[in-house]
XYZ file of C-alpha atoms in Angstrom:
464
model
C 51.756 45.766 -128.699
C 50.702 43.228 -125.882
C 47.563 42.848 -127.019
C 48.769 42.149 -130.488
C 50.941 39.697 -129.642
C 48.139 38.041 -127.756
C 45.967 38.051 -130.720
C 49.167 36.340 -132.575
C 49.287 33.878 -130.014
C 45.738 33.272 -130.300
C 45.437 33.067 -134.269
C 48.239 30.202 -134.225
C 45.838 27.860 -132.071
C 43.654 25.378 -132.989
C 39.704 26.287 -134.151
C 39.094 23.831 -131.549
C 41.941 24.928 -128.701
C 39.901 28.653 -129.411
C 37.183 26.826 -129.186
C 37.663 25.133 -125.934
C 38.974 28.559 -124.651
C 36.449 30.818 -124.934
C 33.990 28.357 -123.773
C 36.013 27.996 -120.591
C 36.909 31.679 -120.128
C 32.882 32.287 -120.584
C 32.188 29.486 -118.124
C 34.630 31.355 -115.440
C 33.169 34.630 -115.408
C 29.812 33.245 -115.281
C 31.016 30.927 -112.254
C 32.906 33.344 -110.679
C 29.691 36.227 -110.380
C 27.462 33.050 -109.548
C 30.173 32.169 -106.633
C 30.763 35.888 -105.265
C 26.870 36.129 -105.296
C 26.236 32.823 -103.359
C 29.305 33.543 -101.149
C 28.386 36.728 -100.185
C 24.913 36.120 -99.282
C 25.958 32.616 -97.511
C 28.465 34.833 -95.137
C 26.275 37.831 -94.275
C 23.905 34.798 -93.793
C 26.395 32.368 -91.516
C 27.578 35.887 -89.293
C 24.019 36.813 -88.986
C 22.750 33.960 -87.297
C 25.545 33.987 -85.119
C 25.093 37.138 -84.079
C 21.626 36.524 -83.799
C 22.291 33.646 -81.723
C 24.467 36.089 -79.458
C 21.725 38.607 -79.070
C 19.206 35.557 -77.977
C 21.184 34.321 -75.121
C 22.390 37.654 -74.182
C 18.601 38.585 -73.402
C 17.713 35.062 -71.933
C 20.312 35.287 -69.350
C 19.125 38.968 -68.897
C 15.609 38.219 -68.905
C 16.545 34.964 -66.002
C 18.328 37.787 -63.731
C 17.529 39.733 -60.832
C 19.793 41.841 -58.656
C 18.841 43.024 -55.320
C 20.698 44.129 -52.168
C 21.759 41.957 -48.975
C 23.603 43.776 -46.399
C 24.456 46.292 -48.786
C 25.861 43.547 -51.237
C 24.710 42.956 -54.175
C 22.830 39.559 -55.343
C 22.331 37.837 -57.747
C 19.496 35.781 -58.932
C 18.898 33.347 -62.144
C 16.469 30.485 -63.092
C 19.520 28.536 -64.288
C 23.572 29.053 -63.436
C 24.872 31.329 -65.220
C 28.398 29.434 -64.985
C 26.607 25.975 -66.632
C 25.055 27.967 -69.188
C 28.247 29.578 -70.050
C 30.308 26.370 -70.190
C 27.339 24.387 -72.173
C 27.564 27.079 -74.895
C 31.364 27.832 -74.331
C 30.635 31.384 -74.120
C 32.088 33.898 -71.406
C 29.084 35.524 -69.743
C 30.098 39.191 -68.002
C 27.532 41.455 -65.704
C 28.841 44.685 -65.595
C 27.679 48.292 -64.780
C 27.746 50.891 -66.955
C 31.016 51.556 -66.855
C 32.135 47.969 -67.891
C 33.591 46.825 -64.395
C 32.280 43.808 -63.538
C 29.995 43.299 -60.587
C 29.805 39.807 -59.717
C 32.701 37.006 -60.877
C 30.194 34.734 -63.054
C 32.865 33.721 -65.587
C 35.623 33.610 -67.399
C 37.216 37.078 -66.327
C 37.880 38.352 -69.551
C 37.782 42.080 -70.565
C 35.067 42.853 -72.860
C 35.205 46.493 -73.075
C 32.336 48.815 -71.446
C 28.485 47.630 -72.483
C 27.659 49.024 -76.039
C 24.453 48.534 -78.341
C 24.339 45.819 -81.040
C 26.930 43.722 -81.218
C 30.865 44.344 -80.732
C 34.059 43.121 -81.319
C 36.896 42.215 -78.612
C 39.732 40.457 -80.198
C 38.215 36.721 -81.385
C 35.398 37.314 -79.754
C 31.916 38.591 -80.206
C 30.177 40.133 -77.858
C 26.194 40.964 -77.125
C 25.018 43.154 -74.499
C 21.250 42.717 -72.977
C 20.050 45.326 -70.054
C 18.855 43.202 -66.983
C 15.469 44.730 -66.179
C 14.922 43.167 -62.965
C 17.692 45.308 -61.544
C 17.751 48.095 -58.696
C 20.715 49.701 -60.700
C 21.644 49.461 -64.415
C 23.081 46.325 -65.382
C 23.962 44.553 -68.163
C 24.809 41.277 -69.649
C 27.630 40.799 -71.811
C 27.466 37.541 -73.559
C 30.658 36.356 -76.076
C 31.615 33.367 -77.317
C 34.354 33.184 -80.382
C 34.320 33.311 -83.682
C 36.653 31.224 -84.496
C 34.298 28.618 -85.844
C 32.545 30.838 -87.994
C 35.045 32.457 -89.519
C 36.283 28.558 -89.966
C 32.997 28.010 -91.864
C 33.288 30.910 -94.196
C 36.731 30.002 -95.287
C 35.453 26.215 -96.101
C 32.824 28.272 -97.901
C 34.487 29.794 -100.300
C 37.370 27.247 -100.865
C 34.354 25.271 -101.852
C 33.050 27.926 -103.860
C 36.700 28.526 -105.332
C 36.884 24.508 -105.952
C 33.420 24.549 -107.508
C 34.397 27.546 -110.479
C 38.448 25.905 -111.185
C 35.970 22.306 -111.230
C 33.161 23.717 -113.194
C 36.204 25.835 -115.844
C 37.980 22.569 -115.872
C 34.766 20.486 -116.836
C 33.795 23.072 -119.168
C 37.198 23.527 -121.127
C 36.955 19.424 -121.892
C 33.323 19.809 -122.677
C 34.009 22.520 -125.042
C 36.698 20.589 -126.261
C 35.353 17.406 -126.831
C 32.258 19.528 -128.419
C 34.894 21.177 -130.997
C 36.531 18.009 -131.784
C 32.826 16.463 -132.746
C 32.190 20.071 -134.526
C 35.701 19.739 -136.457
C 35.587 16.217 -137.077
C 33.555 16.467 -140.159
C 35.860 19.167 -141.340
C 38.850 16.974 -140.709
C 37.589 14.477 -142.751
C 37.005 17.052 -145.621
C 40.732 18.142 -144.840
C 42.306 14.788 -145.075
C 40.497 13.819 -148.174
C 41.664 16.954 -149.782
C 45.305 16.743 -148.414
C 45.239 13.201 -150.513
C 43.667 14.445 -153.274
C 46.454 17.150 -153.667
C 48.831 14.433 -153.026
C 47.703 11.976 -155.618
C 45.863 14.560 -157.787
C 43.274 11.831 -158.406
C 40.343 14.796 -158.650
C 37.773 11.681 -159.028
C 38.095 10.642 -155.412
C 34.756 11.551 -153.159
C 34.470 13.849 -151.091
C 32.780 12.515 -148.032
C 29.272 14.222 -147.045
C 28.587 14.690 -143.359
C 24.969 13.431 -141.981
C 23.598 16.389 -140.570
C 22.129 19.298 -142.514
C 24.378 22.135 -141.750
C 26.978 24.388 -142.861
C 29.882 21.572 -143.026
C 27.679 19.504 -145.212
C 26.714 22.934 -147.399
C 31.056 23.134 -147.759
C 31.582 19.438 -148.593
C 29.091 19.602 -151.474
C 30.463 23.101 -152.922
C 33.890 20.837 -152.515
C 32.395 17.752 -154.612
C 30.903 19.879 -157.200
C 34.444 22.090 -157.296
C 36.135 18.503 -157.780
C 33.995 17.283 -160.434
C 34.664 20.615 -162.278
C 37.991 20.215 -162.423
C 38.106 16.748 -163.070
C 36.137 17.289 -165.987
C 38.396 20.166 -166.921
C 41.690 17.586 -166.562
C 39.835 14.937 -168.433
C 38.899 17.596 -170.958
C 43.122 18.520 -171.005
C 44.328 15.084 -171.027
C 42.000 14.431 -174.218
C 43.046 17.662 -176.149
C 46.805 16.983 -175.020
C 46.501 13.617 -175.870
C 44.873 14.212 -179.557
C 48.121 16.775 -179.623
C 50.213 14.126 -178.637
C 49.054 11.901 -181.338
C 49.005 14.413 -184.312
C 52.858 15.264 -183.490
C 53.390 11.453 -183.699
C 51.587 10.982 -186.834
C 53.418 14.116 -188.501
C 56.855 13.301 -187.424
C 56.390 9.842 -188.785
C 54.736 11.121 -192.102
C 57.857 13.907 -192.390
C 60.324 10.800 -192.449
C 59.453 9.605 -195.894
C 59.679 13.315 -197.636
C 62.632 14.084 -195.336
C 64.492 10.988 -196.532
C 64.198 11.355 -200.170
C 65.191 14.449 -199.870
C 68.207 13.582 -198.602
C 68.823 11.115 -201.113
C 68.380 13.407 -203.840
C 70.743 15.941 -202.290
C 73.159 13.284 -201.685
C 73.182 12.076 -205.131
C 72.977 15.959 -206.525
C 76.112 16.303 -204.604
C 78.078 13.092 -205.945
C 76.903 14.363 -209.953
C 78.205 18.290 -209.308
C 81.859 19.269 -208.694
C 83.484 20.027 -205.624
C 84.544 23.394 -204.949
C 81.852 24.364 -206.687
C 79.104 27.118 -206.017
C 76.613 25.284 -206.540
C 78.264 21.931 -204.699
C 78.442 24.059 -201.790
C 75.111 24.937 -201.828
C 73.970 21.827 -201.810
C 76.230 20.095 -199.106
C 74.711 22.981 -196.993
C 71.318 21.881 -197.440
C 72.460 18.357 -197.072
C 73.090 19.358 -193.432
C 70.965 21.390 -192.741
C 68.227 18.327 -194.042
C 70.622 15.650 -191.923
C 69.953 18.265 -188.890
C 65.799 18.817 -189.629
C 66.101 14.625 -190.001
C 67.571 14.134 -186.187
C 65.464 16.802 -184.997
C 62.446 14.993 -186.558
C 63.177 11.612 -185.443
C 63.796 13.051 -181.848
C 60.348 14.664 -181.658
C 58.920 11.406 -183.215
C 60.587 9.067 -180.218
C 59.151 11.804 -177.571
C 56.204 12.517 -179.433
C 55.307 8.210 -179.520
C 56.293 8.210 -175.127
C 53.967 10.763 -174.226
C 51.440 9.523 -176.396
C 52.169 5.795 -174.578
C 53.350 3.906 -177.670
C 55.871 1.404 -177.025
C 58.157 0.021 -179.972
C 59.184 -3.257 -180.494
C 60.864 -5.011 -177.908
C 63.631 -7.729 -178.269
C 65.896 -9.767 -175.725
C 69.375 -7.501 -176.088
C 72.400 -7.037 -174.883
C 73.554 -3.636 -173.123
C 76.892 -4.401 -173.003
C 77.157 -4.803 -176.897
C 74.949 -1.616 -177.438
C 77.662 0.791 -175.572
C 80.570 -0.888 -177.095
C 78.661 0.155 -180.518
C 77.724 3.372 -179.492
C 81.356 4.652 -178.442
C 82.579 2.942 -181.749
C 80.119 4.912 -183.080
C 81.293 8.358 -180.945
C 85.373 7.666 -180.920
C 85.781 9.331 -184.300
C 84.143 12.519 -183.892
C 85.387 13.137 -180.231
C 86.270 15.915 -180.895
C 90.102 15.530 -179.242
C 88.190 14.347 -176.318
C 89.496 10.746 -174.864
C 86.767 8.253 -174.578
C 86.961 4.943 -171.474
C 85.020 2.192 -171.492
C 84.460 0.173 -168.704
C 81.788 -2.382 -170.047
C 81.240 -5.607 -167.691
C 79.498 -8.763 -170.477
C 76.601 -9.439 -170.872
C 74.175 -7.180 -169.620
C 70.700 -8.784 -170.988
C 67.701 -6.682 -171.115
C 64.754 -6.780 -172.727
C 64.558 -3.806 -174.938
C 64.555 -2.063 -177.823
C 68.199 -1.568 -179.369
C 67.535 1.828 -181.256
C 66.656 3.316 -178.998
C 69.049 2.288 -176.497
C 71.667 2.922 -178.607
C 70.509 6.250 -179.279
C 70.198 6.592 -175.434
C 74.250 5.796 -174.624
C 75.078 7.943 -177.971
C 73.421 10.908 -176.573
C 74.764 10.706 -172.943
C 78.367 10.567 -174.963
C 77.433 13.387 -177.237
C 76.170 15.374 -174.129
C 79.750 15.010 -172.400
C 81.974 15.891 -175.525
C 79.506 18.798 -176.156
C 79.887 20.552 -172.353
C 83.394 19.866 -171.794
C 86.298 21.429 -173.300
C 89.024 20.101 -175.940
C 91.029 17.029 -173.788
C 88.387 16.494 -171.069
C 88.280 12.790 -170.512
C 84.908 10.893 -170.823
C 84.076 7.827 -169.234
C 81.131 5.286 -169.701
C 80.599 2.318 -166.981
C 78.410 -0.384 -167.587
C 77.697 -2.618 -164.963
C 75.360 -5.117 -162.884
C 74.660 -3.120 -159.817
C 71.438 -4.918 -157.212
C 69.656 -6.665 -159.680
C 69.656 -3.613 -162.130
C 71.797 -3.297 -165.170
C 73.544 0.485 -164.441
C 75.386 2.656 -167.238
C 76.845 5.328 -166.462
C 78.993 8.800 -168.113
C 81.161 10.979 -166.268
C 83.040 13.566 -167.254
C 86.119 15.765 -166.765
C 83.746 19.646 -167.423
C 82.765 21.936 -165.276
C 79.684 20.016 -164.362
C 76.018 20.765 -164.211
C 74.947 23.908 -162.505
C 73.548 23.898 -158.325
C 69.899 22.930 -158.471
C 69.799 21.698 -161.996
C 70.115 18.325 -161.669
C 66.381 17.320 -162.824
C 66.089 20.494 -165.110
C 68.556 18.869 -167.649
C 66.169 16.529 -168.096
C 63.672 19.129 -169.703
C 62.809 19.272 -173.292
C 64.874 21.799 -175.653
C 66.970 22.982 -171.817
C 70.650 23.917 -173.392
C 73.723 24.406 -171.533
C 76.709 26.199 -171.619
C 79.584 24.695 -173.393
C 81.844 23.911 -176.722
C 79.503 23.703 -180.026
C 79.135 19.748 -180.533
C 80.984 17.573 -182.967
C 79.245 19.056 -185.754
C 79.982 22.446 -185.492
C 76.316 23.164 -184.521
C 74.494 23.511 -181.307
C 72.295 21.423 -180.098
C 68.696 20.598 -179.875
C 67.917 20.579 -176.161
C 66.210 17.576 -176.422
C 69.595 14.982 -176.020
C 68.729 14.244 -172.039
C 64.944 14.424 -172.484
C 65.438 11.291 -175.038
C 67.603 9.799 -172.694
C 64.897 9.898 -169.694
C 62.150 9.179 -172.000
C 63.912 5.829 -173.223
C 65.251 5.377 -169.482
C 61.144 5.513 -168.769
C 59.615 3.164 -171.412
C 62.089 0.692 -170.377
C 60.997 0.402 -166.638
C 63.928 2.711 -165.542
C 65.500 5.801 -164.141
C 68.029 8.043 -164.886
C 69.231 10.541 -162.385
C 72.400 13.678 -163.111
C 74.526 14.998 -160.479
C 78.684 15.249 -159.956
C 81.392 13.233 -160.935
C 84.820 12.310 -158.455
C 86.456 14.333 -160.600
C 83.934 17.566 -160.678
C 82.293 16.894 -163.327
C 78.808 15.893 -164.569
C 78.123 12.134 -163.680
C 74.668 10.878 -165.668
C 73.608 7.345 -164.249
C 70.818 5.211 -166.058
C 69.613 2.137 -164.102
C 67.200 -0.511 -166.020
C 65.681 -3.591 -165.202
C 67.684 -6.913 -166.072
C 65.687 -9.635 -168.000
C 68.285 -12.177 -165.523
């Protein structure tokens, strides 16, 4: 479970943290077998010269002694004094018999234990035993100085050593680290090209090609060719969807003409037959549904001529007039729904007045259609920070958590009372409204009215 976690931990950093890392955890272990090596041999090295040294002097002092008898007293003899020898090398120099008692007072009287082979240890210090050969009875010469110094030099040893591995881990973590960053740069390039490209979906941009020969550069090409592909695809789209765009234009404008005359012929068929009639019901039910087919037809046409980027005819207008004429236009057929105006004059704008008016009718016609019988309805029209800003509220249920820019979606119908005709509707009432909103420089936005209801808000440029 640990070492799960771990590998968690570890799959959450950075390529070049990981990077770093195992170039610093491969650097320690190296360092730290290099450092026990060198350590090791340095000490066996440092305490065997001392001891060494100790075994030297112990046999020169030996080798400078003689012992004979005066008066039954032993003597000693030496080349040098044994007590200036002893302080010069601060060292305790013993002569003992083979017992370990000490014969003659030559310095320091410290115990150091009976007279043993090799070298010993007695507390601190070190000890080396020589045999004096010039001696009537056996002698020896116990040499010690501390070890305080070595053990001193050791220590510094490996501190240094210690010091030299955290040093050489720390020097090769950045190292790695600044290596990665080099090694990812390239790729962080690629990565912030591609983040833009996603952002702006502009599949044209470059992708930029590292200088070196490698397995980066072998990605960033795969990348540009990927990018060319697809912006050939989308160019190969936007052409198809744009030849689409244009043939639903061209029919929808070419279905007006037939679509009116029929209409006229119906309408006069229906003036020449008598009412109550069979057949003058049959034809004031193809008059509608022809009326309905007529609306439907010049809806697609005014979507069909946005997304194909034709713009009608523009005039200097005024806004305020427009919604005055469109609830004129509304009032009757309310549907027992009662219609406010709040209408501030003028509101100039350069536009086109169809289809502004046909914007303001449908926001109308999308209140009275979603609200029940007696639900008030309320249009604003207003100068609001340079921007000319109509609004329609109502007293419904309002629009659904989350659905704010879905209304604005072509044939999206909600819930609600069939509209003033006694039919539903299209779906395409608030995608008219955006699309005129749009091909006048503006926005329209949906969310909730004070009173709980669905508040619609269309902001346009003023021409003042």
């Amino acid at each position: 479970m640990k070492r799960l976690q771990r590998s968690r931990l570890l799959a959450r950093l950075p390529v070049r943290w990981r990077l770093a890392l195992a170039s610093a955890v491969l650097t320690l272990a190296i360092l730290v077998a290099f450092a026990f090596v060198v350590g090791r041999l340095t000490t066996d090295r440092v305490r065997g010269d001392f001891n060494d040294e100790l075994k030297n002097a112990s046999h020169a002092v030996a080798e400078e002694t003689t012992v004979g008898f005066s008066g039954g007293q032993l003597v000693l003899n030496t080349a040098t004094s044994i007590q200036d020898f002893a302080l010069a090398n601060d060292a305790t120099i013993r002569i003992v018999d083979q017992g370990g008692t000490q014969v003659a007072p030559v310095s320091h009287i410290v115990d150091l234990g009976p007279p043993s082979r090799g070298i010993s240890n007695e507390g601190d210090l070190r000890v080396a035993t020589a045999p004096i050969a010039n001696s009537a009875v056996p002698l020896y010469v116990q040499y010690a100085r501390n070890a305080d110094g070595v053990n001193d030099t050791i220590r510094r040893l490996w501190l240094f050593l210690a010091a030299g591995v955290l040093g050489g881990t720390l020097l090769a973590a950045l190292a790695g680290l600044a290596v990665a960053d080099r090694a990812m740069r390239p790729i962080a390039a690629l990565t912030a090209t591609a983040r833009e490209i996603a952002a702006t979906r502009d599949t044209s941009k470059k992708i930029p090609e590292p200088e070196t020969d490698d397995e980066i550069a072998e990605l960033a090409r795969t990348l540009a060719a990927m990018l060319r592909a697809l912006d050939e695809a989308n160019e190969e789209r936007e052409q198809s969807l744009q030849r689409q765009r244009q043939f639903v234009a061209d029919a929808s404008h070419e279905l007006r003409t037939p679509l009116t005359s029929v209409l006229a012929n119906l309408e006069l068929l229906a003036e020449d037959l008598d009412r109550g009639s069979e057949a003058s019901e049959i034809v004031a039910s193809a008059l509608g549904s022809s009326q309905r087919m007529r609306r439907l037809v010049s809806d697609l046409l005014l979507l069909a001529q946005a997304d194909a980027g034709r713009t009608t005819s523009r005039a200097p207008v005024d806004l305020a007039e427009i919604a005055s004429s469109a609830v004129d236009e509304v009032r009757p057929v309310a549907n027992g729904h009662p219609l406010a105006a709040n209408i501030e004059h003028p509101l100039p704008v350069d536009g086109n007045a169809d289809d502004l008016h046909r914007l303001v009718v449908n926001l109308l016609d999308n209140a009275i259609r979603h609200t029940p019988t007696g639900a008030k309805v309320e249009l604003e029209a207003k100068r609001s920070n340079g921007d000319l800003e109509l609004s329609v509220s109502d007293e419904g249920p309002g629009l659904p958590k989350g659905k704010e820019d879905q209304v604005f979606e072509r044939f999206v119908r909600g819930e609600g009372p069939a509209d003033v005709a006694g039919h539903g509707g299209t779906g395409l009432g608030l995608a008219i409204v955006k699309a005129v909103a749009d091909a006048h420089g503006g926005e329209v936005s949906a969310g909730r009215s004070p009173s709980g209801g669905a508040l619609f808000t269309v902001k346009i440029p003023s021409t003042t």
